[in-house]
């Protein structure tokens, strides 16, 4: 039922919602992420996500979320995917481990960048 509804929205519904999710307006952006979260536990949706070029990379890219609501919405999507019983089989070990790492690090994780100050250096 969900699959037939989703596929009737557009010829490429995942791309439609992905383009909405890149909008700078939080209501649109978070709304599109919530649509992805709603279908994330469905094997057909997971296959569609995997088959869409760049989609999995977009999911685990923390640099595209500008505010707390967006970070929370994306974290919920990652959590829904990572907790799905079929995700490891469909996404494969590499992407599954990236999702688990994202989940473990939490929604607000920022990679630490270390710098060393050298006396006399300019």
PDB file of C-alpha atoms in Angstrom:
ATOM      1  CA  UNK A   1       0.000   0.000   0.000  1.00  0.00           C
ATOM      2  CA  UNK A   2       2.688   2.488   1.002  1.00  0.00           C
ATOM      3  CA  UNK A   3       4.821   1.574  -1.985  1.00  0.00           C
ATOM      4  CA  UNK A   4       1.984   2.086  -4.473  1.00  0.00           C
ATOM      5  CA  UNK A   5       1.124   5.444  -2.889  1.00  0.00           C
ATOM      6  CA  UNK A   6       4.756   6.544  -2.905  1.00  0.00           C
ATOM      7  CA  UNK A   7       5.412   5.519  -6.515  1.00  0.00           C
ATOM      8  CA  UNK A   8       2.233   7.227  -7.718  1.00  0.00           C
ATOM      9  CA  UNK A   9       3.486  10.620  -6.506  1.00  0.00           C
ATOM     10  CA  UNK A  10       6.007  11.078  -9.300  1.00  0.00           C
ATOM     11  CA  UNK A  11       8.069   9.172 -11.837  1.00  0.00           C
ATOM     12  CA  UNK A  12      11.003   9.534  -9.397  1.00  0.00           C
ATOM     13  CA  UNK A  13       9.475  10.129  -5.965  1.00  0.00           C
ATOM     14  CA  UNK A  14      12.696   9.676  -3.995  1.00  0.00           C
ATOM     15  CA  UNK A  15      14.387  12.375  -6.081  1.00  0.00           C
ATOM     16  CA  UNK A  16      11.339  14.604  -5.617  1.00  0.00           C
ATOM     17  CA  UNK A  17      11.596  14.427  -1.826  1.00  0.00           C
ATOM     18  CA  UNK A  18      15.372  14.640  -1.945  1.00  0.00           C
ATOM     19  CA  UNK A  19      15.138  17.919  -3.871  1.00  0.00           C
ATOM     20  CA  UNK A  20      12.664  19.170  -1.269  1.00  0.00           C
ATOM     21  CA  UNK A  21      15.046  18.097   1.501  1.00  0.00           C
ATOM     22  CA  UNK A  22      17.776  20.343   0.079  1.00  0.00           C
ATOM     23  CA  UNK A  23      15.612  23.462   0.356  1.00  0.00           C
ATOM     24  CA  UNK A  24      16.807  26.076   2.881  1.00  0.00           C
ATOM     25  CA  UNK A  25      13.394  26.227   4.549  1.00  0.00           C
ATOM     26  CA  UNK A  26      13.302  24.101   7.740  1.00  0.00           C
ATOM     27  CA  UNK A  27       9.644  23.107   7.366  1.00  0.00           C
ATOM     28  CA  UNK A  28      10.219  21.703   3.879  1.00  0.00           C
ATOM     29  CA  UNK A  29      13.603  20.207   4.693  1.00  0.00           C
ATOM     30  CA  UNK A  30      12.469  18.456   7.869  1.00  0.00           C
ATOM     31  CA  UNK A  31       9.188  17.399   6.275  1.00  0.00           C
ATOM     32  CA  UNK A  32      11.027  15.597   3.484  1.00  0.00           C
ATOM     33  CA  UNK A  33      13.308  13.896   6.022  1.00  0.00           C
ATOM     34  CA  UNK A  34      10.203  12.737   7.909  1.00  0.00           C
ATOM     35  CA  UNK A  35       8.829  11.182   4.715  1.00  0.00           C
ATOM     36  CA  UNK A  36      12.096   9.252   4.335  1.00  0.00           C
ATOM     37  CA  UNK A  37      11.860   8.202   7.991  1.00  0.00           C
ATOM     38  CA  UNK A  38       8.280   6.977   7.497  1.00  0.00           C
ATOM     39  CA  UNK A  39       9.323   4.592   4.717  1.00  0.00           C
ATOM     40  CA  UNK A  40      12.787   3.724   6.085  1.00  0.00           C
ATOM     41  CA  UNK A  41      11.791   0.343   7.532  1.00  0.00           C
ATOM     42  CA  UNK A  42      10.344  -0.883   4.220  1.00  0.00           C
ATOM     43  CA  UNK A  43      12.660  -3.144   2.166  1.00  0.00           C
ATOM     44  CA  UNK A  44      11.421  -1.633  -1.122  1.00  0.00           C
ATOM     45  CA  UNK A  45      12.280   1.869   0.150  1.00  0.00           C
ATOM     46  CA  UNK A  46      15.711   0.760   1.348  1.00  0.00           C
ATOM     47  CA  UNK A  47      16.453  -0.685  -2.103  1.00  0.00           C
ATOM     48  CA  UNK A  48      15.249   2.536  -3.707  1.00  0.00           C
ATOM     49  CA  UNK A  49      17.474   4.604  -1.391  1.00  0.00           C
ATOM     50  CA  UNK A  50      20.483   2.424  -2.141  1.00  0.00           C
ATOM     51  CA  UNK A  51      19.849   2.555  -5.897  1.00  0.00           C
ATOM     52  CA  UNK A  52      19.602   6.363  -5.914  1.00  0.00           C
ATOM     53  CA  UNK A  53      23.089   7.764  -6.596  1.00  0.00           C
ATOM     54  CA  UNK A  54      24.445   9.789  -3.693  1.00  0.00           C
ATOM     55  CA  UNK A  55      21.478   9.190  -1.413  1.00  0.00           C
ATOM     56  CA  UNK A  56      23.244   7.111   1.231  1.00  0.00           C
ATOM     57  CA  UNK A  57      26.122   9.601   1.279  1.00  0.00           C
ATOM     58  CA  UNK A  58      23.584  12.396   1.786  1.00  0.00           C
ATOM     59  CA  UNK A  59      22.066  10.541   4.729  1.00  0.00           C
ATOM     60  CA  UNK A  60      25.382  10.256   6.591  1.00  0.00           C
ATOM     61  CA  UNK A  61      26.670  13.728   5.624  1.00  0.00           C
ATOM     62  CA  UNK A  62      26.474  15.907   8.725  1.00  0.00           C
ATOM     63  CA  UNK A  63      27.578  19.092   6.960  1.00  0.00           C
ATOM     64  CA  UNK A  64      24.241  19.717   5.225  1.00  0.00           C
ATOM     65  CA  UNK A  65      22.112  20.128   8.359  1.00  0.00           C
ATOM     66  CA  UNK A  66      22.085  23.812   9.396  1.00  0.00           C
ATOM     67  CA  UNK A  67      19.968  23.721  12.565  1.00  0.00           C
ATOM     68  CA  UNK A  68      18.884  21.580  15.507  1.00  0.00           C
ATOM     69  CA  UNK A  69      15.544  20.550  13.984  1.00  0.00           C
ATOM     70  CA  UNK A  70      17.284  19.346  10.821  1.00  0.00           C
ATOM     71  CA  UNK A  71      19.915  17.430  12.776  1.00  0.00           C
ATOM     72  CA  UNK A  72      17.184  15.793  14.856  1.00  0.00           C
ATOM     73  CA  UNK A  73      15.125  14.874  11.779  1.00  0.00           C
ATOM     74  CA  UNK A  74      18.117  13.335  10.025  1.00  0.00           C
ATOM     75  CA  UNK A  75      19.085  11.439  13.191  1.00  0.00           C
ATOM     76  CA  UNK A  76      15.575   9.950  13.340  1.00  0.00           C
ATOM     77  CA  UNK A  77      15.978   8.822   9.726  1.00  0.00           C
ATOM     78  CA  UNK A  78      19.341   7.215  10.457  1.00  0.00           C
ATOM     79  CA  UNK A  79      17.897   5.570  13.579  1.00  0.00           C
ATOM     80  CA  UNK A  80      14.956   4.151  11.629  1.00  0.00           C
ATOM     81  CA  UNK A  81      17.286   2.759   8.968  1.00  0.00           C
ATOM     82  CA  UNK A  82      19.886   1.393  11.393  1.00  0.00           C
ATOM     83  CA  UNK A  83      17.247  -0.350  13.511  1.00  0.00           C
ATOM     84  CA  UNK A  84      15.558  -1.996  10.525  1.00  0.00           C
ATOM     85  CA  UNK A  85      15.873  -5.783  10.369  1.00  0.00           C
ATOM     86  CA  UNK A  86      16.624  -5.743   6.642  1.00  0.00           C
ATOM     87  CA  UNK A  87      19.082  -2.850   6.400  1.00  0.00           C
ATOM     88  CA  UNK A  88      22.340  -4.812   6.768  1.00  0.00           C
ATOM     89  CA  UNK A  89      21.310  -7.219   4.036  1.00  0.00           C
ATOM     90  CA  UNK A  90      20.080  -4.532   1.633  1.00  0.00           C
ATOM     91  CA  UNK A  91      22.631  -1.746   2.229  1.00  0.00           C
ATOM     92  CA  UNK A  92      25.598  -4.033   2.771  1.00  0.00           C
ATOM     93  CA  UNK A  93      28.154  -4.019   5.557  1.00  0.00           C
ATOM     94  CA  UNK A  94      29.960  -0.799   4.568  1.00  0.00           C
ATOM     95  CA  UNK A  95      26.879   1.442   4.639  1.00  0.00           C
ATOM     96  CA  UNK A  96      25.365  -0.386   7.597  1.00  0.00           C
ATOM     97  CA  UNK A  97      28.484   0.314   9.669  1.00  0.00           C
ATOM     98  CA  UNK A  98      28.392   3.995   8.660  1.00  0.00           C
ATOM     99  CA  UNK A  99      24.774   4.228   9.802  1.00  0.00           C
ATOM    100  CA  UNK A 100      25.614   2.529  13.112  1.00  0.00           C
ATOM    101  CA  UNK A 101      28.535   4.931  13.653  1.00  0.00           C
ATOM    102  CA  UNK A 102      26.260   7.922  12.968  1.00  0.00           C
ATOM    103  CA  UNK A 103      23.721   6.523  15.412  1.00  0.00           C
ATOM    104  CA  UNK A 104      26.364   5.918  18.082  1.00  0.00           C
ATOM    105  CA  UNK A 105      27.818   9.442  17.698  1.00  0.00           C
ATOM    106  CA  UNK A 106      24.432  11.120  18.066  1.00  0.00           C
ATOM    107  CA  UNK A 107      22.754  13.940  16.156  1.00  0.00           C
ATOM    108  CA  UNK A 108      25.140  16.744  17.172  1.00  0.00           C
ATOM    109  CA  UNK A 109      28.495  15.047  16.685  1.00  0.00           C
ATOM    110  CA  UNK A 110      31.268  17.256  15.317  1.00  0.00           C
ATOM    111  CA  UNK A 111      34.519  15.674  14.261  1.00  0.00           C
ATOM    112  CA  UNK A 112      37.384  17.067  16.319  1.00  0.00           C
ATOM    113  CA  UNK A 113      40.120  18.793  14.368  1.00  0.00           C
ATOM    114  CA  UNK A 114      43.436  18.927  16.138  1.00  0.00           C
ATOM    115  CA  UNK A 115      45.981  21.610  15.422  1.00  0.00           C
ATOM    116  CA  UNK A 116      49.409  22.067  16.861  1.00  0.00           C
ATOM    117  CA  UNK A 117      50.758  25.501  17.590  1.00  0.00           C
ATOM    118  CA  UNK A 118      54.456  25.938  16.984  1.00  0.00           C
ATOM    119  CA  UNK A 119      56.262  28.771  18.711  1.00  0.00           C
ATOM    120  CA  UNK A 120      57.677  31.284  16.275  1.00  0.00           C
ATOM    121  CA  UNK A 121      55.613  29.994  13.356  1.00  0.00           C
ATOM    122  CA  UNK A 122      53.628  32.525  11.389  1.00  0.00           C
TER     123      UNK A 122
END
